[in-house]
């Protein structure tokens, strides 16, 4: 029988427990999931501190922590392109064939539904705390960010000196003030 394959695309800056819970839920409904690491070309910026490679390690190790069978997912980095009207074709070029997209992002929803894909809204898990913005805010303010992310994200942060990187990126140059 043909496999039901879906996609979830996110910047994952960084990978947090909301991403992992939603992935767990989606895997109850479909055979295989493509996890797109979005804005792959951007790193070392305040809202996007981590490289695509670093985010791939966070995600693959977090999936291993959850004991997800590796034959059920693909992790694919995806650069942004300037042209929204052809972004869906760009994503299709990079991925195995899929028929369903899970997204809470209204632009992503609009672009994929115009191309005839089934768009599903994933359930939101504690969005107030489980968001990349909140994780990054807590890291910069020395608050408990560790409770919001899988162990894999903490390990990668240690490996790459992620806290120091984020703090350095947040220091404004005199010329910016
Ligand atoms: P994100 O990391 O904020 O979220 C990714 C997904 O995870 C979302 O769809 C959301 O539903 C889910 N999620 C996050 N927190 C959750 C929680 N607490 N509970 C449940 N689910 C949760 O990423 P995003 O901003 O949606 O990513 C879209 C990507 O697509 C970006 O990289 C963007 O640049 C890219 N994009 C590119 C183009 C272009 O290149 N022209 C156009 C549109 C989108």
Short mmCIF file of C-alpha atoms and ligand atoms in Angstrom, two decimals:
data_model
loop_
_atom_site.label_atom_id
_atom_site.label_comp_id
_atom_site.label_asym_id
_atom_site.label_seq_id
_atom_site.Cartn_x
_atom_site.Cartn_y
_atom_site.Cartn_z
CA UNK A 1 0.00 0.00 0.00
CA UNK A 2 1.17 3.53 -0.75
CA UNK A 3 2.72 5.36 2.18
CA UNK A 4 1.07 8.50 3.52
CA UNK A 5 3.82 11.09 3.71
CA UNK A 6 3.53 14.55 5.29
CA UNK A 7 5.82 17.54 5.85
CA UNK A 8 6.41 19.98 8.71
CA UNK A 9 8.63 22.98 8.05
CA UNK A 10 10.04 25.14 10.82
CA UNK A 11 12.99 27.38 11.56
CA UNK A 12 13.56 25.41 14.79
CA UNK A 13 15.67 28.18 16.38
CA UNK A 14 16.17 26.13 18.52
CA UNK A 15 14.39 22.76 18.52
CA UNK A 16 12.01 22.80 21.53
CA UNK A 17 9.47 20.51 23.19
CA UNK A 18 6.57 21.97 21.14
CA UNK A 19 8.22 20.76 17.92
CA UNK A 20 8.84 17.33 19.43
CA UNK A 21 5.28 16.93 20.75
CA UNK A 22 3.78 17.94 17.43
CA UNK A 23 6.06 15.52 15.56
CA UNK A 24 5.02 12.72 17.91
CA UNK A 25 1.36 13.51 17.25
CA UNK A 26 1.79 13.70 13.45
CA UNK A 27 3.55 10.31 13.44
CA UNK A 28 0.37 8.79 14.91
CA UNK A 29 -1.49 9.89 11.76
CA UNK A 30 0.95 9.35 8.87
CA UNK A 31 3.52 6.74 7.82
CA UNK A 32 6.43 9.09 7.19
CA UNK A 33 7.24 12.69 8.06
CA UNK A 34 9.56 15.09 6.26
CA UNK A 35 10.99 17.59 8.74
CA UNK A 36 12.11 20.69 6.86
CA UNK A 37 14.69 22.84 8.62
CA UNK A 38 13.60 26.23 7.27
CA UNK A 39 15.67 29.37 6.59
CA UNK A 40 18.69 27.05 6.36
CA UNK A 41 20.96 29.80 5.06
CA UNK A 42 20.49 32.00 8.12
CA UNK A 43 22.56 31.70 11.31
CA UNK A 44 24.45 33.89 13.78
CA UNK A 45 21.57 36.36 13.98
CA UNK A 46 19.62 37.19 17.14
CA UNK A 47 16.39 35.54 15.96
CA UNK A 48 18.29 32.81 14.10
CA UNK A 49 21.41 31.96 16.08
CA UNK A 50 21.99 28.36 14.93
CA UNK A 51 23.21 26.93 11.64
CA UNK A 52 21.14 24.41 9.69
CA UNK A 53 23.68 21.72 10.62
CA UNK A 54 23.38 22.49 14.32
CA UNK A 55 19.57 22.37 14.09
CA UNK A 56 19.78 19.03 12.23
CA UNK A 57 21.83 17.54 15.09
CA UNK A 58 19.36 18.90 17.67
CA UNK A 59 16.47 17.36 15.76
CA UNK A 60 18.03 13.97 14.96
CA UNK A 61 19.23 13.45 18.53
CA UNK A 62 15.88 14.58 19.97
CA UNK A 63 14.10 12.04 17.74
CA UNK A 64 16.53 9.35 18.92
CA UNK A 65 15.74 10.33 22.55
CA UNK A 66 12.06 9.74 21.77
CA UNK A 67 12.91 6.35 20.20
CA UNK A 68 11.38 7.29 16.87
CA UNK A 69 12.18 4.74 14.16
CA UNK A 70 14.64 6.49 11.77
CA UNK A 71 12.92 4.93 8.76
CA UNK A 72 9.86 7.11 9.51
CA UNK A 73 11.38 10.54 8.96
CA UNK A 74 13.66 12.62 6.75
CA UNK A 75 15.38 15.79 8.00
CA UNK A 76 16.03 18.19 5.13
CA UNK A 77 17.52 21.70 5.30
CA UNK A 78 15.69 24.25 3.12
CA UNK A 79 16.96 27.65 2.12
CA UNK A 80 14.48 30.47 1.74
CA UNK A 81 13.96 31.90 -1.71
CA UNK A 82 12.79 35.43 -2.45
CA UNK A 83 9.76 34.36 -4.46
CA UNK A 84 6.79 33.14 -2.44
CA UNK A 85 4.87 32.16 -5.59
CA UNK A 86 7.41 29.45 -6.46
CA UNK A 87 8.46 28.42 -2.94
CA UNK A 88 6.24 25.32 -2.94
CA UNK A 89 7.99 24.06 -6.11
CA UNK A 90 11.33 24.74 -4.45
CA UNK A 91 10.28 22.68 -1.41
CA UNK A 92 9.01 19.87 -3.69
CA UNK A 93 12.33 19.79 -5.52
CA UNK A 94 14.15 19.09 -2.24
CA UNK A 95 11.86 16.48 -0.72
CA UNK A 96 10.38 13.02 -1.21
CA UNK A 97 6.81 13.22 -2.59
CA UNK A 98 4.21 14.17 0.04
CA UNK A 99 0.52 15.00 0.09
CA UNK A 100 -0.09 16.67 3.45
CA UNK A 101 1.47 19.71 5.11
CA UNK A 102 1.17 20.42 8.80
CA UNK A 103 1.62 24.08 9.62
CA UNK A 104 0.44 26.83 11.94
CA UNK A 105 2.04 29.51 9.76
CA UNK A 106 -0.57 31.40 7.69
CA UNK A 107 1.72 32.17 4.72
CA UNK A 108 2.84 28.53 4.49
CA UNK A 109 -0.82 27.45 4.71
CA UNK A 110 -1.85 29.83 1.93
CA UNK A 111 0.97 28.88 -0.44
CA UNK A 112 0.47 25.11 -0.09
CA UNK A 113 -3.33 25.20 -0.30
CA UNK A 114 -3.10 27.21 -3.55
CA UNK A 115 -1.02 24.34 -4.96
CA UNK A 116 -3.67 21.76 -3.99
CA UNK A 117 -2.03 20.22 -0.91
CA UNK A 118 -4.03 19.06 2.08
CA UNK A 119 -3.16 21.51 4.87
CA UNK A 120 -3.58 20.40 8.46
CA UNK A 121 -3.27 22.64 11.48
CA UNK A 122 -1.28 20.80 14.14
CA UNK A 123 -2.45 21.11 17.75
CA UNK A 124 -0.57 23.80 19.68
CA UNK A 125 1.17 22.69 22.86
CA UNK A 126 1.62 25.38 25.53
CA UNK A 127 2.44 27.96 22.85
CA UNK A 128 2.92 30.64 25.53
CA UNK A 129 6.09 28.91 26.72
CA UNK A 130 6.93 26.47 23.95
CA UNK A 131 8.15 28.87 21.31
CA UNK A 132 11.60 29.66 19.94
CA UNK A 133 11.13 33.30 20.98
CA UNK A 134 10.55 32.31 24.62
CA UNK A 135 13.47 29.84 24.65
CA UNK A 136 15.82 32.51 23.24
CA UNK A 137 14.51 35.12 25.70
CA UNK A 138 15.15 32.82 28.66
CA UNK A 139 18.66 31.94 27.45
CA UNK A 140 19.61 35.62 27.25
CA UNK A 141 18.10 36.34 30.69
CA UNK A 142 19.68 33.34 32.46
CA UNK A 143 16.23 31.88 33.18
CA UNK A 144 15.27 28.20 33.04
CA UNK A 145 15.21 27.50 29.28
CA UNK A 146 16.32 23.90 29.73
CA UNK A 147 12.81 22.82 30.79
CA UNK A 148 11.45 23.90 27.37
CA UNK A 149 13.77 21.85 25.16
CA UNK A 150 14.85 18.23 24.66
CA UNK A 151 18.17 17.11 26.13
CA UNK A 152 19.58 17.09 22.58
CA UNK A 153 19.21 20.88 22.29
CA UNK A 154 21.02 21.35 25.62
CA UNK A 155 23.83 19.03 24.45
CA UNK A 156 24.29 20.90 21.16
CA UNK A 157 24.25 24.25 22.99
CA UNK A 158 27.07 22.94 25.21
CA UNK A 159 29.02 21.57 22.26
CA UNK A 160 28.94 24.83 20.27
CA UNK A 161 29.08 27.29 23.20
CA UNK A 162 25.62 28.40 22.16
CA UNK A 163 24.88 30.58 25.18
CA UNK A 164 28.05 32.57 24.66
CA UNK A 165 27.27 32.93 20.96
CA UNK A 166 23.77 34.22 21.67
CA UNK A 167 24.98 36.67 24.28
CA UNK A 168 27.67 38.00 21.95
CA UNK A 169 25.12 38.41 19.16
CA UNK A 170 22.85 40.38 21.49
CA UNK A 171 25.47 43.01 22.31
CA UNK A 172 24.74 46.07 20.25
CA UNK A 173 27.63 47.85 18.62
CA UNK A 174 28.02 51.50 19.59
CA UNK A 175 27.16 52.38 15.97
CA UNK A 176 23.81 50.50 16.27
CA UNK A 177 22.66 52.36 19.38
P1 LIG B 1 8.54 27.59 13.63
O1 LIG B 1 9.83 26.96 14.03
O2 LIG B 1 8.05 28.80 14.36
O3 LIG B 1 7.38 26.49 13.68
C1 LIG B 1 7.42 25.31 12.95
C2 LIG B 1 6.15 24.53 13.12
O4 LIG B 1 6.17 23.95 14.43
C3 LIG B 1 4.92 25.42 12.99
O5 LIG B 1 4.18 25.07 11.85
C4 LIG B 1 4.12 25.17 14.24
O6 LIG B 1 2.87 24.66 13.92
C5 LIG B 1 4.93 24.08 15.02
N1 LIG B 1 5.07 24.50 16.43
C6 LIG B 1 5.90 25.41 16.96
N2 LIG B 1 5.69 25.54 18.29
C7 LIG B 1 4.69 24.68 18.59
C8 LIG B 1 4.00 24.34 19.79
N3 LIG B 1 4.24 24.94 20.98
N4 LIG B 1 3.03 23.41 19.73
C9 LIG B 1 2.73 22.82 18.56
N5 LIG B 1 3.34 23.11 17.40
C10 LIG B 1 4.31 24.01 17.42
O7 LIG B 1 8.71 27.92 12.06
P2 LIG B 1 7.86 28.72 10.94
O8 LIG B 1 8.15 30.18 11.07
O9 LIG B 1 6.45 28.28 10.82
O10 LIG B 1 8.69 28.19 9.67
C11 LIG B 1 8.34 28.40 8.37
C12 LIG B 1 9.59 28.34 7.49
O11 LIG B 1 9.19 28.42 6.13
C13 LIG B 1 10.55 29.51 7.75
O12 LIG B 1 11.88 29.05 7.68
C14 LIG B 1 10.25 30.44 6.56
O13 LIG B 1 11.33 31.29 6.21
C15 LIG B 1 9.95 29.42 5.48
N6 LIG B 1 9.21 30.04 4.35
C16 LIG B 1 9.95 30.43 3.27
C17 LIG B 1 9.30 31.06 2.20
C18 LIG B 1 10.16 31.51 1.03
O14 LIG B 1 11.33 31.17 1.03
N7 LIG B 1 9.63 32.23 0.06
C19 LIG B 1 7.93 31.25 2.22
C20 LIG B 1 7.21 30.83 3.34
C21 LIG B 1 7.87 30.20 4.42
#
